[in-house]
PDB file of C-alpha atoms in Angstrom:
ATOM      1  CA  MET A  16      10.129 -44.161 -14.348  1.00  0.00           C
ATOM      2  CA  ILE A  17       7.345 -42.491 -14.425  1.00  0.00           C
ATOM      3  CA  ASP A  18       5.096 -42.167 -17.450  1.00  0.00           C
ATOM      4  CA  PHE A  19       3.686 -39.140 -16.923  1.00  0.00           C
ATOM      5  CA  ALA A  20       2.108 -38.948 -20.438  1.00  0.00           C
ATOM      6  CA  GLU A  21       0.040 -41.510 -19.437  1.00  0.00           C
ATOM      7  CA  MET A  22      -0.574 -39.989 -16.091  1.00  0.00           C
ATOM      8  CA  ARG A  23      -1.921 -37.357 -17.803  1.00  0.00           C
ATOM      9  CA  ARG A  24      -3.569 -39.012 -20.655  1.00  0.00           C
ATOM     10  CA  ALA A  25      -5.519 -41.248 -17.807  1.00  0.00           C
ATOM     11  CA  MET A  26      -6.317 -37.958 -15.948  1.00  0.00           C
ATOM     12  CA  VAL A  27      -8.180 -35.961 -18.803  1.00  0.00           C
ATOM     13  CA  ASP A  28      -9.886 -39.292 -19.930  1.00  0.00           C
ATOM     14  CA  ALA A  29     -11.053 -39.662 -15.874  1.00  0.00           C
ATOM     15  CA  GLN A  30     -11.576 -36.626 -14.740  1.00  0.00           C
ATOM     16  CA  VAL A  31     -12.330 -34.066 -17.922  1.00  0.00           C
ATOM     17  CA  ARG A  32     -13.937 -35.952 -20.279  1.00  0.00           C
ATOM     18  CA  ALA A  33     -15.632 -37.597 -17.627  1.00  0.00           C
ATOM     19  CA  ASN A  34     -16.888 -34.666 -15.818  1.00  0.00           C
ATOM     20  CA  ASP A  35     -19.030 -32.908 -18.933  1.00  0.00           C
ATOM     21  CA  VAL A  36     -16.325 -30.506 -20.685  1.00  0.00           C
ATOM     22  CA  THR A  37     -16.901 -31.791 -24.439  1.00  0.00           C
ATOM     23  CA  ASP A  38     -14.335 -28.688 -26.130  1.00  0.00           C
ATOM     24  CA  LEU A  39     -11.878 -30.511 -27.081  1.00  0.00           C
ATOM     25  CA  ARG A  40      -9.590 -27.318 -27.328  1.00  0.00           C
ATOM     26  CA  ILE A  41      -9.825 -28.005 -23.023  1.00  0.00           C
ATOM     27  CA  VAL A  42      -8.711 -31.352 -23.764  1.00  0.00           C
ATOM     28  CA  ALA A  43      -6.064 -30.870 -25.664  1.00  0.00           C
ATOM     29  CA  ALA A  44      -4.269 -28.449 -24.238  1.00  0.00           C
ATOM     30  CA  MET A  45      -4.566 -29.927 -20.729  1.00  0.00           C
ATOM     31  CA  LEU A  46      -2.721 -33.775 -22.370  1.00  0.00           C
ATOM     32  CA  GLU A  47       0.181 -31.143 -23.780  1.00  0.00           C
ATOM     33  CA  THR A  48       0.879 -29.910 -20.309  1.00  0.00           C
ATOM     34  CA  PRO A  49       2.595 -31.012 -18.575  1.00  0.00           C
ATOM     35  CA  ARG A  50       1.292 -30.808 -14.549  1.00  0.00           C
ATOM     36  CA  GLU A  51       5.049 -32.384 -13.079  1.00  0.00           C
ATOM     37  CA  LYS A  52       6.529 -29.562 -13.898  1.00  0.00           C
ATOM     38  CA  PHE A  53       4.711 -27.127 -11.465  1.00  0.00           C
ATOM     39  CA  VAL A  54       4.671 -28.704  -8.605  1.00  0.00           C
ATOM     40  CA  PRO A  55       7.218 -28.803  -6.697  1.00  0.00           C
ATOM     41  CA  ALA A  56       9.279 -32.867  -7.116  1.00  0.00           C
ATOM     42  CA  SER A  57       8.277 -34.367  -3.707  1.00  0.00           C
ATOM     43  CA  LEU A  58       4.492 -34.057  -5.303  1.00  0.00           C
ATOM     44  CA  LYS A  59       5.632 -34.952  -8.902  1.00  0.00           C
ATOM     45  CA  ASN A  60       3.966 -38.282  -8.644  1.00  0.00           C
ATOM     46  CA  PHE A  61       1.054 -36.741  -7.707  1.00  0.00           C
ATOM     47  CA  ALA A  62       0.825 -33.895 -10.024  1.00  0.00           C
ATOM     48  CA  TYR A  63      -2.282 -36.339 -11.132  1.00  0.00           C
ATOM     49  CA  ILE A  64      -4.642 -37.252  -8.582  1.00  0.00           C
ATOM     50  CA  ASP A  65      -8.421 -34.810  -8.236  1.00  0.00           C
ATOM     51  CA  ASP A  66      -7.317 -32.476  -5.816  1.00  0.00           C
ATOM     52  CA  ASP A  67      -5.810 -30.011  -4.992  1.00  0.00           C
ATOM     53  CA  LEU A  68      -1.693 -29.382  -5.194  1.00  0.00           C
ATOM     54  CA  LEU A  69       0.357 -27.552  -2.462  1.00  0.00           C
ATOM     55  CA  VAL A  70       2.718 -25.553  -3.970  1.00  0.00           C
ATOM     56  CA  LYS A  71       3.646 -23.022  -0.975  1.00  0.00           C
ATOM     57  CA  PRO A  72       2.867 -23.368   2.134  1.00  0.00           C
ATOM     58  CA  GLY A  73       2.508 -21.337   4.552  1.00  0.00           C
ATOM     59  CA  THR A  74       0.161 -18.638   6.292  1.00  0.00           C
ATOM     60  CA  PRO A  75      -1.275 -18.425   3.260  1.00  0.00           C
ATOM     61  CA  ALA A  76      -1.413 -21.706   1.636  1.00  0.00           C
ATOM     62  CA  ARG A  77      -0.672 -21.617  -1.937  1.00  0.00           C
ATOM     63  CA  TYR A  78      -2.334 -24.146  -3.831  1.00  0.00           C
ATOM     64  CA  LEU A  79      -2.830 -25.244  -7.648  1.00  0.00           C
ATOM     65  CA  MET A  80      -7.026 -26.059  -8.426  1.00  0.00           C
ATOM     66  CA  GLU A  81      -7.847 -30.003  -8.884  1.00  0.00           C
ATOM     67  CA  PRO A  82      -7.808 -29.758 -12.522  1.00  0.00           C
ATOM     68  CA  MET A  83     -12.255 -31.441 -13.065  1.00  0.00           C
ATOM     69  CA  VAL A  84     -12.307 -27.928 -11.339  1.00  0.00           C
ATOM     70  CA  LEU A  85      -9.784 -25.973 -13.943  1.00  0.00           C
ATOM     71  CA  ALA A  86     -11.633 -27.702 -16.741  1.00  0.00           C
ATOM     72  CA  ARG A  87     -14.890 -26.542 -16.018  1.00  0.00           C
ATOM     73  CA  LEU A  88     -14.042 -23.010 -14.853  1.00  0.00           C
ATOM     74  CA  LEU A  89     -12.665 -22.246 -18.841  1.00  0.00           C
ATOM     75  CA  GLN A  90     -15.226 -24.632 -21.132  1.00  0.00           C
ATOM     76  CA  ALA A  91     -17.692 -22.106 -18.170  1.00  0.00           C
ATOM     77  CA  ALA A  92     -15.336 -18.761 -19.128  1.00  0.00           C
ATOM     78  CA  ALA A  93     -15.616 -19.757 -23.344  1.00  0.00           C
ATOM     79  CA  VAL A  94     -12.064 -19.221 -24.362  1.00  0.00           C
ATOM     80  CA  ALA A  95     -12.294 -18.060 -28.006  1.00  0.00           C
ATOM     81  CA  PRO A  96      -8.093 -18.453 -30.239  1.00  0.00           C
ATOM     82  CA  ASP A  97      -7.926 -14.574 -30.244  1.00  0.00           C
ATOM     83  CA  ALA A  98      -9.263 -13.760 -26.593  1.00  0.00           C
ATOM     84  CA  LEU A  99      -6.955 -11.441 -23.744  1.00  0.00           C
ATOM     85  CA  VAL A 100      -6.662 -13.140 -20.326  1.00  0.00           C
ATOM     86  CA  LEU A 101      -5.828 -12.174 -17.151  1.00  0.00           C
ATOM     87  CA  ASP A 102      -4.785 -15.938 -14.956  1.00  0.00           C
ATOM     88  CA  VAL A 103      -5.661 -14.022 -11.232  1.00  0.00           C
ATOM     89  CA  GLY A 104      -3.409 -15.759  -9.200  1.00  0.00           C
ATOM     90  CA  ALA A 105      -1.643 -17.714 -11.322  1.00  0.00           C
ATOM     91  CA  ALA A 106       1.134 -19.374  -8.225  1.00  0.00           C
ATOM     92  CA  THR A 107       3.729 -21.694 -10.738  1.00  0.00           C
ATOM     93  CA  GLY A 108       2.160 -21.137 -14.037  1.00  0.00           C
ATOM     94  CA  TYR A 109       0.002 -25.152 -14.975  1.00  0.00           C
ATOM     95  CA  SER A 110      -3.165 -22.444 -15.563  1.00  0.00           C
ATOM     96  CA  THR A 111      -1.726 -19.835 -17.516  1.00  0.00           C
ATOM     97  CA  ALA A 112      -0.012 -22.471 -19.490  1.00  0.00           C
ATOM     98  CA  VAL A 113      -3.592 -24.355 -20.114  1.00  0.00           C
ATOM     99  CA  LEU A 114      -4.681 -20.992 -21.222  1.00  0.00           C
ATOM    100  CA  ALA A 115      -1.803 -20.196 -23.360  1.00  0.00           C
ATOM    101  CA  ARG A 116      -2.836 -23.293 -25.738  1.00  0.00           C
ATOM    102  CA  LEU A 117      -6.878 -21.894 -25.337  1.00  0.00           C
ATOM    103  CA  ALA A 118      -6.494 -17.464 -25.892  1.00  0.00           C
ATOM    104  CA  GLY A 119      -4.086 -15.033 -28.126  1.00  0.00           C
ATOM    105  CA  GLN A 120      -2.602 -13.886 -24.939  1.00  0.00           C
ATOM    106  CA  VAL A 121      -2.088 -15.515 -21.067  1.00  0.00           C
ATOM    107  CA  VAL A 122      -1.436 -12.090 -18.429  1.00  0.00           C
ATOM    108  CA  ALA A 123      -0.576 -14.113 -15.431  1.00  0.00           C
ATOM    109  CA  LEU A 124      -0.695 -11.867 -12.169  1.00  0.00           C
ATOM    110  CA  GLU A 125       0.730 -13.265  -9.260  1.00  0.00           C
ATOM    111  CA  GLU A 126       1.543 -11.497  -5.511  1.00  0.00           C
ATOM    112  CA  ASP A 127       4.450 -13.832  -4.499  1.00  0.00           C
ATOM    113  CA  ALA A 128       7.386 -12.993  -5.969  1.00  0.00           C
ATOM    114  CA  GLU A 129       8.740 -16.726  -5.351  1.00  0.00           C
ATOM    115  CA  LEU A 130       6.094 -17.711  -7.296  1.00  0.00           C
ATOM    116  CA  ALA A 131       5.643 -15.814 -10.393  1.00  0.00           C
ATOM    117  CA  GLY A 132       9.825 -16.543 -10.541  1.00  0.00           C
ATOM    118  CA  GLN A 133       8.636 -20.313 -10.444  1.00  0.00           C
ATOM    119  CA  GLY A 134       5.690 -19.194 -13.004  1.00  0.00           C
ATOM    120  CA  THR A 135       7.999 -17.373 -15.344  1.00  0.00           C
ATOM    121  CA  ARG A 136      10.725 -20.296 -15.893  1.00  0.00           C
ATOM    122  CA  ILE A 137       8.291 -23.002 -16.221  1.00  0.00           C
ATOM    123  CA  LEU A 138       6.455 -20.974 -19.636  1.00  0.00           C
ATOM    124  CA  GLU A 139      10.468 -19.263 -20.522  1.00  0.00           C
ATOM    125  CA  GLU A 140      10.672 -23.477 -20.547  1.00  0.00           C
ATOM    126  CA  LEU A 141       7.836 -24.666 -22.039  1.00  0.00           C
ATOM    127  CA  GLY A 142       8.426 -22.381 -24.933  1.00  0.00           C
ATOM    128  CA  LEU A 143       4.741 -20.951 -24.479  1.00  0.00           C
ATOM    129  CA  LEU A 144       5.704 -16.714 -25.516  1.00  0.00           C
ATOM    130  CA  ASN A 145       1.959 -15.273 -25.733  1.00  0.00           C
ATOM    131  CA  ALA A 146       1.774 -15.596 -21.431  1.00  0.00           C
ATOM    132  CA  ALA A 147       4.131 -13.125 -19.008  1.00  0.00           C
ATOM    133  CA  TYR A 148       3.873 -12.471 -15.331  1.00  0.00           C
ATOM    134  CA  VAL A 149       3.329  -9.634 -13.409  1.00  0.00           C
ATOM    135  CA  GLN A 150       2.976  -9.180 -10.115  1.00  0.00           C
ATOM    136  CA  GLY A 151       1.401  -6.464  -7.770  1.00  0.00           C
ATOM    137  CA  PRO A 152      -2.088  -7.425  -5.577  1.00  0.00           C
ATOM    138  CA  MET A 153      -3.984  -9.691  -7.210  1.00  0.00           C
ATOM    139  CA  ASN A 154      -7.284  -8.209  -5.200  1.00  0.00           C
ATOM    140  CA  ALA A 155      -6.384  -4.993  -7.993  1.00  0.00           C
ATOM    141  CA  GLY A 156      -6.685  -7.126 -11.251  1.00  0.00           C
ATOM    142  CA  TRP A 157      -4.018  -5.711 -14.071  1.00  0.00           C
ATOM    143  CA  ALA A 158      -5.696  -2.481 -15.456  1.00  0.00           C
ATOM    144  CA  GLY A 159      -2.522  -1.722 -17.582  1.00  0.00           C
ATOM    145  CA  GLU A 160      -3.621  -4.569 -20.283  1.00  0.00           C
ATOM    146  CA  ALA A 161      -7.521  -4.747 -19.821  1.00  0.00           C
ATOM    147  CA  PRO A 162      -9.321  -4.849 -20.806  1.00  0.00           C
ATOM    148  CA  TYR A 163      -9.853  -8.966 -20.634  1.00  0.00           C
ATOM    149  CA  ASP A 164     -11.924 -11.147 -22.308  1.00  0.00           C
ATOM    150  CA  VAL A 165     -11.946 -13.489 -19.683  1.00  0.00           C
ATOM    151  CA  ILE A 166     -11.509 -13.055 -16.716  1.00  0.00           C
ATOM    152  CA  LEU A 167      -9.971 -15.998 -14.532  1.00  0.00           C
ATOM    153  CA  LEU A 168      -9.609 -16.350 -10.049  1.00  0.00           C
ATOM    154  CA  ASN A 169      -7.549 -19.145  -9.174  1.00  0.00           C
ATOM    155  CA  GLY A 170      -8.862 -20.280  -5.814  1.00  0.00           C
ATOM    156  CA  SER A 171     -12.214 -19.377  -4.089  1.00  0.00           C
ATOM    157  CA  VAL A 172     -12.930 -16.548  -3.195  1.00  0.00           C
ATOM    158  CA  ASP A 173     -15.858 -14.481  -0.450  1.00  0.00           C
ATOM    159  CA  GLU A 174     -16.632 -11.757  -3.307  1.00  0.00           C
ATOM    160  CA  VAL A 175     -16.075 -10.341  -7.035  1.00  0.00           C
ATOM    161  CA  PRO A 176     -14.323  -7.125  -5.838  1.00  0.00           C
ATOM    162  CA  PRO A 177     -15.654  -4.560  -8.669  1.00  0.00           C
ATOM    163  CA  ALA A 178     -12.179  -3.324  -9.608  1.00  0.00           C
ATOM    164  CA  LEU A 179     -12.298  -6.900 -10.900  1.00  0.00           C
ATOM    165  CA  LEU A 180     -15.238  -6.758 -12.568  1.00  0.00           C
ATOM    166  CA  SER A 181     -14.198  -3.394 -14.543  1.00  0.00           C
ATOM    167  CA  GLN A 182     -11.550  -4.979 -16.332  1.00  0.00           C
ATOM    168  CA  LEU A 183     -13.872  -7.209 -18.490  1.00  0.00           C
ATOM    169  CA  LYS A 184     -14.600  -5.435 -22.469  1.00  0.00           C
ATOM    170  CA  PRO A 185     -18.192  -5.702 -23.150  1.00  0.00           C
ATOM    171  CA  GLU A 186     -19.429  -9.307 -23.103  1.00  0.00           C
ATOM    172  CA  GLY A 187     -16.656 -10.815 -21.168  1.00  0.00           C
ATOM    173  CA  ARG A 188     -16.516 -12.508 -18.110  1.00  0.00           C
ATOM    174  CA  LEU A 189     -14.800 -13.121 -15.488  1.00  0.00           C
ATOM    175  CA  VAL A 190     -15.260 -17.313 -13.554  1.00  0.00           C
ATOM    176  CA  CYS A 191     -14.181 -18.346 -10.670  1.00  0.00           C
ATOM    177  CA  VAL A 192     -16.053 -20.197  -7.600  1.00  0.00           C
ATOM    178  CA  VAL A 193     -17.512 -18.133  -4.457  1.00  0.00           C
ATOM    179  CA  GLY A 194     -17.273 -19.683  -1.194  1.00  0.00           C
ATOM    180  CA  ARG A 195     -15.522 -21.996   1.139  1.00  0.00           C
ATOM    181  CA  GLY A 196     -16.283 -25.558   0.996  1.00  0.00           C
ATOM    182  CA  ARG A 197     -19.431 -27.837   0.256  1.00  0.00           C
ATOM    183  CA  SER A 198     -20.710 -24.010  -0.226  1.00  0.00           C
ATOM    184  CA  GLY A 199     -19.038 -23.362  -2.472  1.00  0.00           C
ATOM    185  CA  ARG A 200     -20.150 -22.716  -5.815  1.00  0.00           C
ATOM    186  CA  ALA A 201     -18.303 -22.244  -9.646  1.00  0.00           C
ATOM    187  CA  SER A 202     -20.378 -18.747 -10.868  1.00  0.00           C
ATOM    188  CA  ILE A 203     -19.844 -17.077 -14.427  1.00  0.00           C
ATOM    189  CA  TYR A 204     -19.777 -12.686 -14.403  1.00  0.00           C
ATOM    190  CA  THR A 205     -20.801 -11.436 -17.488  1.00  0.00           C
ATOM    191  CA  ASN A 206     -20.666  -7.437 -18.924  1.00  0.00           C
ATOM    192  CA  THR A 207     -23.663  -7.076 -20.172  1.00  0.00           C
ATOM    193  CA  THR A 208     -25.007  -3.324 -21.506  1.00  0.00           C
ATOM    194  CA  GLY A 209     -27.632  -3.320 -18.631  1.00  0.00           C
ATOM    195  CA  GLY A 210     -24.787  -4.120 -16.098  1.00  0.00           C
ATOM    196  CA  ILE A 211     -22.352  -6.948 -14.319  1.00  0.00           C
ATOM    197  CA  GLY A 212     -24.698  -9.897 -14.438  1.00  0.00           C
ATOM    198  CA  SER A 213     -24.375 -13.285 -13.311  1.00  0.00           C
ATOM    199  CA  ARG A 214     -25.225 -17.021 -12.594  1.00  0.00           C
ATOM    200  CA  ILE A 215     -24.447 -20.755 -11.181  1.00  0.00           C
ATOM    201  CA  ALA A 216     -22.189 -22.743 -12.761  1.00  0.00           C
ATOM    202  CA  PHE A 217     -21.537 -25.734 -10.865  1.00  0.00           C
ATOM    203  CA  ASP A 218     -21.041 -26.285  -7.470  1.00  0.00           C
ATOM    204  CA  ALA A 219     -17.216 -26.756  -6.110  1.00  0.00           C
ATOM    205  CA  ALA A 220     -14.856 -27.081  -3.583  1.00  0.00           C
ATOM    206  CA  VAL A 221     -11.256 -25.409  -3.890  1.00  0.00           C
ATOM    207  CA  PRO A 222      -8.803 -23.780  -1.310  1.00  0.00           C
ATOM    208  CA  VAL A 223      -9.490 -19.739  -0.441  1.00  0.00           C
ATOM    209  CA  LEU A 224      -7.012 -17.259  -3.014  1.00  0.00           C
ATOM    210  CA  PRO A 225      -6.024 -15.012  -0.285  1.00  0.00           C
ATOM    211  CA  GLY A 226      -6.929 -11.995  -0.598  1.00  0.00           C
ATOM    212  CA  PHE A 227     -10.829 -11.602  -1.517  1.00  0.00           C
ATOM    213  CA  GLU A 228     -12.315 -12.177   1.725  1.00  0.00           C
ATOM    214  CA  ALA A 229     -15.379 -10.650   2.731  1.00  0.00           C
ATOM    215  CA  ARG A 230     -15.606  -7.528   4.062  1.00  0.00           C
ATOM    216  CA  PRO A 231     -17.179  -6.008   7.171  1.00  0.00           C
ATOM    217  CA  GLY A 232     -20.152  -4.809   7.755  1.00  0.00           C
ATOM    218  CA  PHE A 233     -21.142  -2.489  10.009  1.00  0.00           C
ATOM    219  CA  VAL A 234     -21.997  -2.452  13.129  1.00  0.00           C
ATOM    220  CA  PHE A 235     -25.219  -0.254  15.046  1.00  0.00           C
TER     221      PHE A 235
END
């Protein structure tokens, strides 16, 4: 029988701690969250590899981000225990479950009804009562619970829509990967008194989050 708890510890030691994730709250949250519950049955044995995992094939396909990138994004976001977080593109809810152990309340935004249903069932099974799914266009955010202390985008995007940035609290932070493949950069957007500031945190390559493609420019 596979020892998922041991696999989880190995993942945290080799992928999270070894990649400059020093926030012990994140380490503890990932040790407590059973990633194998969030992937299809055929992938449970691979739940803790250092790679993105396909949770729904198709066009577009949907993935869980690799644990190292997720952990580093969460560390960059500096999620406080009382934070209100919007988890965009939550898919089956692994990132939401980790965030629920870090934050005060988590809103999981997902536009795919099947994925949202799966995620809701898993969160209920784990007893994570401070996280809930909402369904709607991911690139529009969820204004009904805004403003947020932290917004996480679960995948790479060509650009961050102004609608999402407008849902940040003062000093609120949005974290995501901007750019595709080797051009991907984990970026932090902060709502400052002078407007939205941004900085690059590290290089990262993760699957595309659909709906965030660059708008076509004008052709003269």
